[in-house]
Structure formats: C-alpha cells, structure tokens
C-alpha cells in the first residue's frame, strides 16, 4: 500500500515535498471534493489511511463512511463514480482537496442533488433570528429510493 | 445571537429550510472556504456555534482556532479579511461552504500562499511508494514573519 512519511517538523510538513498526512484521533483526514469543471463544492468527506492510499493508487475517490464504519468507494452502489483529476493537500497536511469528474447523472449527494451544498444561508439578518435556508438546486438528478432502496440513510441527528 | 433550530428529523435536516447545524463532539462544524472569483479552495477551517453566528451576522468569516482555542476573526492580525459572498450548508448540515473575497494581498494561508492547498499529490504511482508533492504556487503573497512576528505557528505535528 502507498506509504506516508512520518511527521518530524513544521518545516517538513509545510514547506517539504513529503506526503505526511495528519490523521485525527479517529484516524481520519477531511476531504473537500469539487467539480473539476464548475469548481463547485460537491461534498465534504473523510478518509482514513486506506481510503487516501486507494484514492492515490486508483485515481477514483474513496472515503471512510462514518455512518457505516467502512471503506467507501464512491459510486459503488449508485454508479456515480468520482474520477480524480487533481489532488491537493493543505499547509499542515490535515485536509485533502479532490477535483473530480462525476460519472452518470453527475450527482454526488445521497439526497439526489448534484452537490450536497444545495441550500444557501442568508447573511446579515437580525442577530436574534433563525436563518431560513434557500434552495439553490431545484431538481434532483436521481431518485434516491430507486438507487439506494432500503439502505439506511447516512444522515444522523 | 443568531439561533439555530433543534434537529428533530432526517427530513427536516435534509429537505427543510431550518438551519439546524450538527456540531461534533468538540462543538465544531467543518467549513470549506473557496475564492468567489476563481472557485479555488482556499482553506478548510472549523466553526463553533459562536463563529457560525458571527459569520452569518457580519458577513465576514469567523472560525474557531483549534490551536489557539479561541474565536478567530479571519484577518484580525493579517488584515486578510474574508468577505462572504455566499454561504451554503450541506445535506446533513454538518459542513458549511463559504464563497469569499479576500482583502489585501488576497492570501488566506498562514504560510504566505494564496491557498492553503498549494501542493498537489501525484496519482497512480507504484502502490508501495511514498508520493512526492509538487508545488502549484511558486511565490508567497506575503512574508509570514513580517505579518505574524513571533506568534506561535498553528501547524501541529
């Protein structure tokens, strides 16, 4: 499996060329995934060391599913595979950015929308109010029931 | 202070218009910040309830600094304030996306680069190798020593 460097100094981590990711207490690193064409953020996911290594080796996005507690090859059920065009790592190497092309309907959200970020939050309202969300996508790209059937919904309260 | 709705059902969280964010065990929600002009990911930060509320009320990005354990108005030291053009929330409301315009030199990274994601990770190499990072930005926008002086570096090993 792809191996990662040991983190030995701030200079190595920030200014060096060794991939030395920082996994959190749960063994995970945050991953932002954007559409390589539009630049829109599609989702925020998490990777463990295996998911990160598989993504690097295969060029297809793999995550760690926190709800299912399992390695998750994105698109394994839905067919909506994410082909990685470019991978970036941030300054302290505790976050990854994937630019991807999505297969099929182009959706990345289990609710059926293209992006998981299909609602906006209004800014500058009265400070004691509860903001009311606005839908920025109006049509689902697929029917989640048809694609996922009776699989448990990953959203947790 | 801006108030948030209580999370009562998956349908409310995914399909509703109430802002009902899910903060993790540390009281934080992940935040992806992109450049409103180029679409590039500038940084991944974290917000507590106060940082989220302040961002909504002021239209300027506020985070929770995990290294300093304090509310962090981005740009308070450096002047590199992030003006929020649009805020989005994801399907299960455990991640926020900010599209921002950055003041001054336009940098968002404490190392001096425009984006924290100034290095790429090559894909598809031999599976037993350690990937060697490639710099995608070649010039710093500011001198971190001149801006931050002797303040402790937030990068942790």
PDB file of C-alpha atoms in Angstrom:
ATOM      1  CA  UNK A   1       0.000   0.000   0.000  1.00  0.00           C
ATOM      2  CA  UNK A   2       1.075   3.592  -0.620  1.00  0.00           C
ATOM      3  CA  UNK A   3       3.104   4.743   2.364  1.00  0.00           C
ATOM      4  CA  UNK A   4       3.190   8.122   4.073  1.00  0.00           C
ATOM      5  CA  UNK A   5       6.099   9.972   5.673  1.00  0.00           C
ATOM      6  CA  UNK A   6       6.417  10.394   9.427  1.00  0.00           C
ATOM      7  CA  UNK A   7       5.764  13.985  10.595  1.00  0.00           C
ATOM      8  CA  UNK A   8       9.021  15.255  12.059  1.00  0.00           C
ATOM      9  CA  UNK A   9       8.997  19.063  11.780  1.00  0.00           C
ATOM     10  CA  UNK A  10       6.762  22.005  10.895  1.00  0.00           C
ATOM     11  CA  UNK A  11       9.145  22.914   8.072  1.00  0.00           C
ATOM     12  CA  UNK A  12       8.920  19.395   6.584  1.00  0.00           C
ATOM     13  CA  UNK A  13       5.116  19.444   6.788  1.00  0.00           C
ATOM     14  CA  UNK A  14       4.583  22.969   5.392  1.00  0.00           C
ATOM     15  CA  UNK A  15       7.479  23.513   3.010  1.00  0.00           C
ATOM     16  CA  UNK A  16       8.534  19.994   2.051  1.00  0.00           C
ATOM     17  CA  UNK A  17       7.584  17.546  -0.678  1.00  0.00           C
ATOM     18  CA  UNK A  18       6.873  14.506   1.521  1.00  0.00           C
ATOM     19  CA  UNK A  19       3.253  13.451   1.903  1.00  0.00           C
ATOM     20  CA  UNK A  20       2.932  13.293   5.704  1.00  0.00           C
ATOM     21  CA  UNK A  21      -0.813  13.496   6.417  1.00  0.00           C
ATOM     22  CA  UNK A  22      -2.152  14.222   9.890  1.00  0.00           C
ATOM     23  CA  UNK A  23      -4.993  11.879  10.793  1.00  0.00           C
ATOM     24  CA  UNK A  24      -7.181  12.929  13.726  1.00  0.00           C
ATOM     25  CA  UNK A  25      -7.950  10.961  16.901  1.00  0.00           C
ATOM     26  CA  UNK A  26     -10.374   8.806  14.878  1.00  0.00           C
ATOM     27  CA  UNK A  27      -7.734   8.144  12.210  1.00  0.00           C
ATOM     28  CA  UNK A  28      -9.427  10.424   9.665  1.00  0.00           C
ATOM     29  CA  UNK A  29      -8.478  13.356   7.431  1.00  0.00           C
ATOM     30  CA  UNK A  30     -11.046  15.816   5.998  1.00  0.00           C
ATOM     31  CA  UNK A  31     -11.576  15.848   2.228  1.00  0.00           C
ATOM     32  CA  UNK A  32     -13.227  18.581   0.152  1.00  0.00           C
ATOM     33  CA  UNK A  33     -14.410  17.412  -3.256  1.00  0.00           C
ATOM     34  CA  UNK A  34     -15.096  19.931  -6.022  1.00  0.00           C
ATOM     35  CA  UNK A  35     -16.400  19.586  -9.581  1.00  0.00           C
ATOM     36  CA  UNK A  36     -13.368  19.896 -11.871  1.00  0.00           C
ATOM     37  CA  UNK A  37     -15.494  21.683 -14.448  1.00  0.00           C
ATOM     38  CA  UNK A  38     -17.526  24.213 -12.462  1.00  0.00           C
ATOM     39  CA  UNK A  39     -15.404  24.499  -9.296  1.00  0.00           C
ATOM     40  CA  UNK A  40     -18.487  23.957  -7.131  1.00  0.00           C
ATOM     41  CA  UNK A  41     -18.007  22.135  -3.848  1.00  0.00           C
ATOM     42  CA  UNK A  42     -19.789  18.804  -4.187  1.00  0.00           C
ATOM     43  CA  UNK A  43     -19.210  17.301  -0.741  1.00  0.00           C
ATOM     44  CA  UNK A  44     -17.046  17.155   2.351  1.00  0.00           C
ATOM     45  CA  UNK A  45     -15.994  13.631   3.274  1.00  0.00           C
ATOM     46  CA  UNK A  46     -13.447  11.896   5.436  1.00  0.00           C
ATOM     47  CA  UNK A  47     -10.664   9.443   4.581  1.00  0.00           C
ATOM     48  CA  UNK A  48      -8.726   7.007   6.697  1.00  0.00           C
ATOM     49  CA  UNK A  49      -5.217   5.965   5.608  1.00  0.00           C
ATOM     50  CA  UNK A  50      -6.583   3.167   3.413  1.00  0.00           C
ATOM     51  CA  UNK A  51      -9.097   5.430   1.636  1.00  0.00           C
ATOM     52  CA  UNK A  52      -6.373   8.005   0.992  1.00  0.00           C
ATOM     53  CA  UNK A  53      -4.000   5.338  -0.354  1.00  0.00           C
ATOM     54  CA  UNK A  54      -6.686   3.769  -2.580  1.00  0.00           C
ATOM     55  CA  UNK A  55      -7.616   7.179  -3.987  1.00  0.00           C
ATOM     56  CA  UNK A  56      -3.978   7.910  -4.851  1.00  0.00           C
ATOM     57  CA  UNK A  57      -3.436   4.454  -6.378  1.00  0.00           C
ATOM     58  CA  UNK A  58      -6.648   4.207  -8.417  1.00  0.00           C
ATOM     59  CA  UNK A  59      -7.466   7.838  -9.232  1.00  0.00           C
ATOM     60  CA  UNK A  60     -11.025   7.202  -8.024  1.00  0.00           C
ATOM     61  CA  UNK A  61     -12.343   8.832  -4.856  1.00  0.00           C
ATOM     62  CA  UNK A  62     -12.512   6.566  -1.805  1.00  0.00           C
ATOM     63  CA  UNK A  63     -13.765   7.753   1.587  1.00  0.00           C
ATOM     64  CA  UNK A  64     -14.375   6.366   5.049  1.00  0.00           C
ATOM     65  CA  UNK A  65     -18.077   6.173   5.756  1.00  0.00           C
ATOM     66  CA  UNK A  66     -18.545   7.366   9.328  1.00  0.00           C
ATOM     67  CA  UNK A  67     -22.153   6.134   9.447  1.00  0.00           C
ATOM     68  CA  UNK A  68     -21.395   2.668   8.031  1.00  0.00           C
ATOM     69  CA  UNK A  69     -17.893   2.484   9.556  1.00  0.00           C
ATOM     70  CA  UNK A  70     -16.494   1.049   6.333  1.00  0.00           C
ATOM     71  CA  UNK A  71     -14.245   1.904   3.408  1.00  0.00           C
ATOM     72  CA  UNK A  72     -16.441   3.569   0.802  1.00  0.00           C
ATOM     73  CA  UNK A  73     -15.620   3.550  -2.896  1.00  0.00           C
ATOM     74  CA  UNK A  74     -17.791   6.461  -4.004  1.00  0.00           C
ATOM     75  CA  UNK A  75     -20.266   5.240  -6.607  1.00  0.00           C
ATOM     76  CA  UNK A  76     -20.051   1.561  -5.672  1.00  0.00           C
ATOM     77  CA  UNK A  77     -23.844   1.459  -5.172  1.00  0.00           C
ATOM     78  CA  UNK A  78     -25.038   4.415  -7.260  1.00  0.00           C
ATOM     79  CA  UNK A  79     -22.598   4.195 -10.179  1.00  0.00           C
ATOM     80  CA  UNK A  80     -21.760   7.874  -9.553  1.00  0.00           C
ATOM     81  CA  UNK A  81     -18.007   7.241  -9.501  1.00  0.00           C
ATOM     82  CA  UNK A  82     -15.741  10.259  -8.968  1.00  0.00           C
ATOM     83  CA  UNK A  83     -12.669  10.286 -11.230  1.00  0.00           C
ATOM     84  CA  UNK A  84      -9.957  12.402  -9.608  1.00  0.00           C
ATOM     85  CA  UNK A  85      -8.470  14.998 -11.960  1.00  0.00           C
ATOM     86  CA  UNK A  86      -6.201  16.521  -9.322  1.00  0.00           C
ATOM     87  CA  UNK A  87      -5.464  16.009  -5.622  1.00  0.00           C
ATOM     88  CA  UNK A  88      -4.123  18.725  -3.342  1.00  0.00           C
ATOM     89  CA  UNK A  89      -3.005  18.714   0.312  1.00  0.00           C
ATOM     90  CA  UNK A  90      -3.068  21.721   2.625  1.00  0.00           C
ATOM     91  CA  UNK A  91      -0.323  23.505   4.580  1.00  0.00           C
ATOM     92  CA  UNK A  92      -0.409  21.396   7.752  1.00  0.00           C
ATOM     93  CA  UNK A  93      -1.495  18.298   5.779  1.00  0.00           C
ATOM     94  CA  UNK A  94      -4.713  17.682   7.704  1.00  0.00           C
ATOM     95  CA  UNK A  95      -7.056  18.245   4.736  1.00  0.00           C
ATOM     96  CA  UNK A  96      -7.257  16.996   1.148  1.00  0.00           C
ATOM     97  CA  UNK A  97      -8.882  18.649  -1.886  1.00  0.00           C
ATOM     98  CA  UNK A  98     -10.057  16.481  -4.793  1.00  0.00           C
ATOM     99  CA  UNK A  99     -11.090  17.937  -8.145  1.00  0.00           C
ATOM    100  CA  UNK A 100     -13.297  15.293  -9.760  1.00  0.00           C
ATOM    101  CA  UNK A 101     -15.391  14.389 -12.767  1.00  0.00           C
ATOM    102  CA  UNK A 102     -18.557  12.528 -11.777  1.00  0.00           C
ATOM    103  CA  UNK A 103     -19.927   9.655 -13.876  1.00  0.00           C
ATOM    104  CA  UNK A 104     -23.555   9.126 -14.870  1.00  0.00           C
ATOM    105  CA  UNK A 105     -26.031  11.815 -13.818  1.00  0.00           C
ATOM    106  CA  UNK A 106     -23.183  13.854 -12.324  1.00  0.00           C
ATOM    107  CA  UNK A 107     -24.690  13.879  -8.849  1.00  0.00           C
ATOM    108  CA  UNK A 108     -22.646  13.445  -5.671  1.00  0.00           C
ATOM    109  CA  UNK A 109     -25.318  13.848  -2.982  1.00  0.00           C
ATOM    110  CA  UNK A 110     -27.242  10.916  -1.491  1.00  0.00           C
ATOM    111  CA  UNK A 111     -30.381  13.101  -1.361  1.00  0.00           C
ATOM    112  CA  UNK A 112     -30.301  13.223  -5.170  1.00  0.00           C
ATOM    113  CA  UNK A 113     -28.833  16.663  -5.829  1.00  0.00           C
ATOM    114  CA  UNK A 114     -25.674  17.395  -7.796  1.00  0.00           C
ATOM    115  CA  UNK A 115     -23.907  18.976  -4.808  1.00  0.00           C
ATOM    116  CA  UNK A 116     -24.509  18.239  -1.140  1.00  0.00           C
ATOM    117  CA  UNK A 117     -24.499  22.039  -0.710  1.00  0.00           C
ATOM    118  CA  UNK A 118     -27.864  22.633  -2.393  1.00  0.00           C
ATOM    119  CA  UNK A 119     -29.099  25.212   0.145  1.00  0.00           C
ATOM    120  CA  UNK A 120     -27.788  28.691   0.962  1.00  0.00           C
ATOM    121  CA  UNK A 121     -27.853  30.515   4.296  1.00  0.00           C
ATOM    122  CA  UNK A 122     -28.894  34.196   4.134  1.00  0.00           C
ATOM    123  CA  UNK A 123     -26.427  36.643   5.682  1.00  0.00           C
ATOM    124  CA  UNK A 124     -26.911  39.834   7.659  1.00  0.00           C
ATOM    125  CA  UNK A 125     -30.356  39.187   9.101  1.00  0.00           C
ATOM    126  CA  UNK A 126     -31.447  40.319  12.581  1.00  0.00           C
ATOM    127  CA  UNK A 127     -28.979  38.853  15.114  1.00  0.00           C
ATOM    128  CA  UNK A 128     -31.653  37.147  17.207  1.00  0.00           C
ATOM    129  CA  UNK A 129     -33.350  35.347  14.292  1.00  0.00           C
ATOM    130  CA  UNK A 130     -33.096  31.770  12.979  1.00  0.00           C
ATOM    131  CA  UNK A 131     -31.902  31.920   9.350  1.00  0.00           C
ATOM    132  CA  UNK A 132     -34.250  30.374   6.793  1.00  0.00           C
ATOM    133  CA  UNK A 133     -32.460  28.307   4.129  1.00  0.00           C
ATOM    134  CA  UNK A 134     -32.986  28.817   0.414  1.00  0.00           C
ATOM    135  CA  UNK A 135     -32.828  26.007  -2.149  1.00  0.00           C
ATOM    136  CA  UNK A 136     -30.223  26.722  -4.864  1.00  0.00           C
ATOM    137  CA  UNK A 137     -30.849  23.452  -6.724  1.00  0.00           C
ATOM    138  CA  UNK A 138     -34.444  22.801  -7.660  1.00  0.00           C
ATOM    139  CA  UNK A 139     -34.366  19.390  -9.305  1.00  0.00           C
ATOM    140  CA  UNK A 140     -32.930  16.125  -8.106  1.00  0.00           C
ATOM    141  CA  UNK A 141     -30.673  14.316 -10.559  1.00  0.00           C
ATOM    142  CA  UNK A 142     -31.818  10.872  -9.458  1.00  0.00           C
ATOM    143  CA  UNK A 143     -34.392   9.212  -7.231  1.00  0.00           C
ATOM    144  CA  UNK A 144     -32.628   8.122  -4.019  1.00  0.00           C
ATOM    145  CA  UNK A 145     -35.222   5.403  -3.331  1.00  0.00           C
ATOM    146  CA  UNK A 146     -34.654   3.850  -6.763  1.00  0.00           C
ATOM    147  CA  UNK A 147     -30.862   3.931  -6.322  1.00  0.00           C
ATOM    148  CA  UNK A 148     -30.366   3.080  -2.648  1.00  0.00           C
ATOM    149  CA  UNK A 149     -33.545   1.107  -1.927  1.00  0.00           C
ATOM    150  CA  UNK A 150     -33.858   0.306   1.756  1.00  0.00           C
ATOM    151  CA  UNK A 151     -30.223   1.047   2.674  1.00  0.00           C
ATOM    152  CA  UNK A 152     -30.032   3.132   5.870  1.00  0.00           C
ATOM    153  CA  UNK A 153     -29.832   6.911   5.343  1.00  0.00           C
ATOM    154  CA  UNK A 154     -26.332   8.140   6.318  1.00  0.00           C
ATOM    155  CA  UNK A 155     -27.683  11.370   7.835  1.00  0.00           C
ATOM    156  CA  UNK A 156     -27.574  11.205  11.615  1.00  0.00           C
ATOM    157  CA  UNK A 157     -29.383  13.516  14.015  1.00  0.00           C
TER     158      UNK A 157
ATOM    159  CA  UNK B   1     -27.124  35.841  18.940  1.00  0.00           C
ATOM    160  CA  UNK B   2     -28.400  34.092  15.830  1.00  0.00           C
ATOM    161  CA  UNK B   3     -30.218  30.955  16.922  1.00  0.00           C
ATOM    162  CA  UNK B   4     -30.295  27.537  15.308  1.00  0.00           C
ATOM    163  CA  UNK B   5     -33.138  25.027  15.068  1.00  0.00           C
ATOM    164  CA  UNK B   6     -33.165  21.786  17.049  1.00  0.00           C
ATOM    165  CA  UNK B   7     -32.566  18.683  14.888  1.00  0.00           C
ATOM    166  CA  UNK B   8     -35.728  16.618  15.052  1.00  0.00           C
ATOM    167  CA  UNK B   9     -35.889  14.511  11.872  1.00  0.00           C
ATOM    168  CA  UNK B  10     -33.861  13.488   8.829  1.00  0.00           C
ATOM    169  CA  UNK B  11     -36.496  15.062   6.585  1.00  0.00           C
ATOM    170  CA  UNK B  12     -36.252  18.398   8.427  1.00  0.00           C
ATOM    171  CA  UNK B  13     -32.459  18.366   8.210  1.00  0.00           C
ATOM    172  CA  UNK B  14     -32.179  17.321   4.534  1.00  0.00           C
ATOM    173  CA  UNK B  15     -35.296  18.751   2.886  1.00  0.00           C
ATOM    174  CA  UNK B  16     -36.270  21.628   5.161  1.00  0.00           C
ATOM    175  CA  UNK B  17     -35.458  25.317   5.347  1.00  0.00           C
ATOM    176  CA  UNK B  18     -34.449  25.478   9.016  1.00  0.00           C
ATOM    177  CA  UNK B  19     -30.763  25.969   9.785  1.00  0.00           C
ATOM    178  CA  UNK B  20     -30.126  23.084  12.195  1.00  0.00           C
ATOM    179  CA  UNK B  21     -26.353  22.554  12.164  1.00  0.00           C
ATOM    180  CA  UNK B  22     -24.747  19.428  13.601  1.00  0.00           C
ATOM    181  CA  UNK B  23     -21.745  20.273  15.764  1.00  0.00           C
ATOM    182  CA  UNK B  24     -19.369  17.401  16.540  1.00  0.00           C
ATOM    183  CA  UNK B  25     -18.257  16.138  19.970  1.00  0.00           C
ATOM    184  CA  UNK B  26     -15.914  19.158  20.222  1.00  0.00           C
ATOM    185  CA  UNK B  27     -18.748  21.551  19.350  1.00  0.00           C
ATOM    186  CA  UNK B  28     -17.374  22.229  15.854  1.00  0.00           C
ATOM    187  CA  UNK B  29     -18.620  22.144  12.256  1.00  0.00           C
ATOM    188  CA  UNK B  30     -16.289  21.871   9.234  1.00  0.00           C
ATOM    189  CA  UNK B  31     -16.079  24.845   6.866  1.00  0.00           C
ATOM    190  CA  UNK B  32     -14.715  24.865   3.307  1.00  0.00           C
ATOM    191  CA  UNK B  33     -13.776  28.312   2.055  1.00  0.00           C
ATOM    192  CA  UNK B  34     -13.425  28.989  -1.675  1.00  0.00           C
ATOM    193  CA  UNK B  35     -12.414  32.055  -3.675  1.00  0.00           C
ATOM    194  CA  UNK B  36     -15.630  33.544  -5.073  1.00  0.00           C
ATOM    195  CA  UNK B  37     -13.798  34.581  -8.216  1.00  0.00           C
ATOM    196  CA  UNK B  38     -11.705  31.549  -9.166  1.00  0.00           C
ATOM    197  CA  UNK B  39     -13.571  28.806  -7.286  1.00  0.00           C
ATOM    198  CA  UNK B  40     -10.302  27.544  -5.792  1.00  0.00           C
ATOM    199  CA  UNK B  41     -10.437  26.038  -2.323  1.00  0.00           C
ATOM    200  CA  UNK B  42      -8.556  28.439  -0.042  1.00  0.00           C
ATOM    201  CA  UNK B  43      -8.777  26.617   3.286  1.00  0.00           C
ATOM    202  CA  UNK B  44     -10.664  24.163   5.463  1.00  0.00           C
ATOM    203  CA  UNK B  45     -11.498  25.566   8.878  1.00  0.00           C
ATOM    204  CA  UNK B  46     -13.785  24.817  11.788  1.00  0.00           C
ATOM    205  CA  UNK B  47     -16.512  26.885  13.423  1.00  0.00           C
ATOM    206  CA  UNK B  48     -18.178  26.643  16.799  1.00  0.00           C
ATOM    207  CA  UNK B  49     -21.712  27.995  17.243  1.00  0.00           C
ATOM    208  CA  UNK B  50     -20.429  31.492  18.007  1.00  0.00           C
ATOM    209  CA  UNK B  51     -18.166  31.613  14.931  1.00  0.00           C
ATOM    210  CA  UNK B  52     -21.046  30.431  12.730  1.00  0.00           C
ATOM    211  CA  UNK B  53     -23.402  33.026  14.209  1.00  0.00           C
ATOM    212  CA  UNK B  54     -20.858  35.855  13.860  1.00  0.00           C
ATOM    213  CA  UNK B  55     -20.181  34.907  10.235  1.00  0.00           C
ATOM    214  CA  UNK B  56     -23.911  34.991   9.438  1.00  0.00           C
ATOM    215  CA  UNK B  57     -24.439  38.297  11.269  1.00  0.00           C
ATOM    216  CA  UNK B  58     -21.388  40.189   9.955  1.00  0.00           C
ATOM    217  CA  UNK B  59     -20.788  38.633   6.527  1.00  0.00           C
ATOM    218  CA  UNK B  60     -17.110  38.214   7.477  1.00  0.00           C
ATOM    219  CA  UNK B  61     -15.607  34.767   8.023  1.00  0.00           C
ATOM    220  CA  UNK B  62     -15.085  33.768  11.646  1.00  0.00           C
ATOM    221  CA  UNK B  63     -13.618  30.409  12.677  1.00  0.00           C
ATOM    222  CA  UNK B  64     -12.664  28.561  15.821  1.00  0.00           C
ATOM    223  CA  UNK B  65      -8.898  28.278  16.093  1.00  0.00           C
ATOM    224  CA  UNK B  66      -8.186  24.754  17.293  1.00  0.00           C
ATOM    225  CA  UNK B  67      -4.530  25.575  18.039  1.00  0.00           C
ATOM    226  CA  UNK B  68      -5.254  28.780  19.977  1.00  0.00           C
ATOM    227  CA  UNK B  69      -8.600  27.544  21.330  1.00  0.00           C
ATOM    228  CA  UNK B  70     -10.223  30.892  20.615  1.00  0.00           C
ATOM    229  CA  UNK B  71     -12.745  32.583  18.347  1.00  0.00           C
ATOM    230  CA  UNK B  72     -10.851  33.715  15.268  1.00  0.00           C
ATOM    231  CA  UNK B  73     -11.967  36.609  13.098  1.00  0.00           C
ATOM    232  CA  UNK B  74     -10.016  35.782   9.936  1.00  0.00           C
ATOM    233  CA  UNK B  75      -7.728  38.693   9.119  1.00  0.00           C
ATOM    234  CA  UNK B  76      -7.713  40.208  12.626  1.00  0.00           C
ATOM    235  CA  UNK B  77      -3.894  40.024  12.678  1.00  0.00           C
ATOM    236  CA  UNK B  78      -3.007  39.914   8.992  1.00  0.00           C
ATOM    237  CA  UNK B  79      -5.681  42.236   7.579  1.00  0.00           C
ATOM    238  CA  UNK B  80      -6.594  39.456   5.128  1.00  0.00           C
ATOM    239  CA  UNK B  81     -10.299  39.642   5.967  1.00  0.00           C
ATOM    240  CA  UNK B  82     -12.628  37.263   4.097  1.00  0.00           C
ATOM    241  CA  UNK B  83     -15.873  38.905   2.952  1.00  0.00           C
ATOM    242  CA  UNK B  84     -18.530  36.223   2.485  1.00  0.00           C
ATOM    243  CA  UNK B  85     -20.322  36.423  -0.854  1.00  0.00           C
ATOM    244  CA  UNK B  86     -22.413  33.304  -0.261  1.00  0.00           C
ATOM    245  CA  UNK B  87     -22.820  30.685   2.458  1.00  0.00           C
ATOM    246  CA  UNK B  88     -24.078  27.157   1.823  1.00  0.00           C
ATOM    247  CA  UNK B  89     -24.887  24.250   4.150  1.00  0.00           C
ATOM    248  CA  UNK B  90     -24.748  20.586   3.187  1.00  0.00           C
ATOM    249  CA  UNK B  91     -27.385  17.845   3.198  1.00  0.00           C
ATOM    250  CA  UNK B  92     -26.959  16.638   6.795  1.00  0.00           C
ATOM    251  CA  UNK B  93     -25.914  20.125   7.940  1.00  0.00           C
ATOM    252  CA  UNK B  94     -22.523  19.121   9.332  1.00  0.00           C
ATOM    253  CA  UNK B  95     -20.460  21.216   6.882  1.00  0.00           C
ATOM    254  CA  UNK B  96     -20.515  24.809   5.662  1.00  0.00           C
ATOM    255  CA  UNK B  97     -19.222  26.251   2.376  1.00  0.00           C
ATOM    256  CA  UNK B  98     -18.201  29.927   2.208  1.00  0.00           C
ATOM    257  CA  UNK B  99     -17.510  31.720  -1.071  1.00  0.00           C
ATOM    258  CA  UNK B 100     -15.335  34.707  -0.148  1.00  0.00           C
ATOM    259  CA  UNK B 101     -13.470  37.713  -1.441  1.00  0.00           C
ATOM    260  CA  UNK B 102     -10.153  38.208   0.363  1.00  0.00           C
ATOM    261  CA  UNK B 103      -8.856  41.668   1.236  1.00  0.00           C
ATOM    262  CA  UNK B 104      -5.309  42.949   0.738  1.00  0.00           C
ATOM    263  CA  UNK B 105      -2.860  40.570  -0.926  1.00  0.00           C
ATOM    264  CA  UNK B 106      -5.645  38.038  -1.390  1.00  0.00           C
ATOM    265  CA  UNK B 107      -3.854  35.338   0.589  1.00  0.00           C
ATOM    266  CA  UNK B 108      -5.611  33.003   3.025  1.00  0.00           C
ATOM    267  CA  UNK B 109      -2.735  30.748   4.125  1.00  0.00           C
ATOM    268  CA  UNK B 110      -0.579  31.460   7.181  1.00  0.00           C
ATOM    269  CA  UNK B 111       2.478  30.132   5.290  1.00  0.00           C
ATOM    270  CA  UNK B 112       2.069  33.067   2.869  1.00  0.00           C
ATOM    271  CA  UNK B 113       0.415  31.408  -0.115  1.00  0.00           C
ATOM    272  CA  UNK B 114      -2.928  32.386  -1.634  1.00  0.00           C
ATOM    273  CA  UNK B 115      -4.498  28.976  -0.909  1.00  0.00           C
ATOM    274  CA  UNK B 116      -3.572  26.570   1.854  1.00  0.00           C
ATOM    275  CA  UNK B 117      -3.705  23.891  -0.872  1.00  0.00           C
ATOM    276  CA  UNK B 118      -0.516  24.995  -2.652  1.00  0.00           C
ATOM    277  CA  UNK B 119       0.811  21.454  -3.238  1.00  0.00           C
ATOM    278  CA  UNK B 120      -0.566  18.616  -5.363  1.00  0.00           C
ATOM    279  CA  UNK B 121      -0.301  14.874  -4.777  1.00  0.00           C
ATOM    280  CA  UNK B 122       0.570  12.789  -7.859  1.00  0.00           C
ATOM    281  CA  UNK B 123      -1.838   9.964  -8.651  1.00  0.00           C
ATOM    282  CA  UNK B 124      -1.318   6.462  -9.986  1.00  0.00           C
ATOM    283  CA  UNK B 125       2.273   5.853  -8.882  1.00  0.00           C
ATOM    284  CA  UNK B 126       3.597   2.457  -7.756  1.00  0.00           C
ATOM    285  CA  UNK B 127       1.408   1.264  -4.850  1.00  0.00           C
ATOM    286  CA  UNK B 128       4.325   0.774  -2.451  1.00  0.00           C
ATOM    287  CA  UNK B 129       5.825   4.242  -2.949  1.00  0.00           C
ATOM    288  CA  UNK B 130       5.598   7.462  -0.910  1.00  0.00           C
ATOM    289  CA  UNK B 131       4.100  10.190  -3.136  1.00  0.00           C
ATOM    290  CA  UNK B 132       6.284  13.244  -3.678  1.00  0.00           C
ATOM    291  CA  UNK B 133       4.371  16.540  -3.524  1.00  0.00           C
ATOM    292  CA  UNK B 134       4.563  19.179  -6.238  1.00  0.00           C
ATOM    293  CA  UNK B 135       4.304  22.931  -5.561  1.00  0.00           C
ATOM    294  CA  UNK B 136       1.466  24.517  -7.567  1.00  0.00           C
ATOM    295  CA  UNK B 137       2.074  28.019  -6.178  1.00  0.00           C
ATOM    296  CA  UNK B 138       5.600  29.308  -6.530  1.00  0.00           C
ATOM    297  CA  UNK B 139       5.543  32.698  -4.845  1.00  0.00           C
ATOM    298  CA  UNK B 140       4.323  33.704  -1.406  1.00  0.00           C
ATOM    299  CA  UNK B 141       1.933  36.662  -1.307  1.00  0.00           C
ATOM    300  CA  UNK B 142       3.313  37.960   1.995  1.00  0.00           C
ATOM    301  CA  UNK B 143       6.133  37.331   4.443  1.00  0.00           C
ATOM    302  CA  UNK B 144       4.701  35.383   7.405  1.00  0.00           C
ATOM    303  CA  UNK B 145       7.472  36.619   9.753  1.00  0.00           C
ATOM    304  CA  UNK B 146       6.672  40.261   8.934  1.00  0.00           C
ATOM    305  CA  UNK B 147       2.920  39.698   9.452  1.00  0.00           C
ATOM    306  CA  UNK B 148       2.775  37.307  12.405  1.00  0.00           C
ATOM    307  CA  UNK B 149       6.078  38.084  14.155  1.00  0.00           C
ATOM    308  CA  UNK B 150       6.738  35.646  16.980  1.00  0.00           C
ATOM    309  CA  UNK B 151       3.165  34.343  17.243  1.00  0.00           C
ATOM    310  CA  UNK B 152       3.153  30.543  17.566  1.00  0.00           C
ATOM    311  CA  UNK B 153       2.747  28.634  14.288  1.00  0.00           C
ATOM    312  CA  UNK B 154      -0.701  26.972  14.215  1.00  0.00           C
ATOM    313  CA  UNK B 155       0.640  23.845  12.480  1.00  0.00           C
ATOM    314  CA  UNK B 156       0.828  20.957  14.925  1.00  0.00           C
ATOM    315  CA  UNK B 157       2.746  17.722  14.418  1.00  0.00           C
TER     316      UNK B 157
END
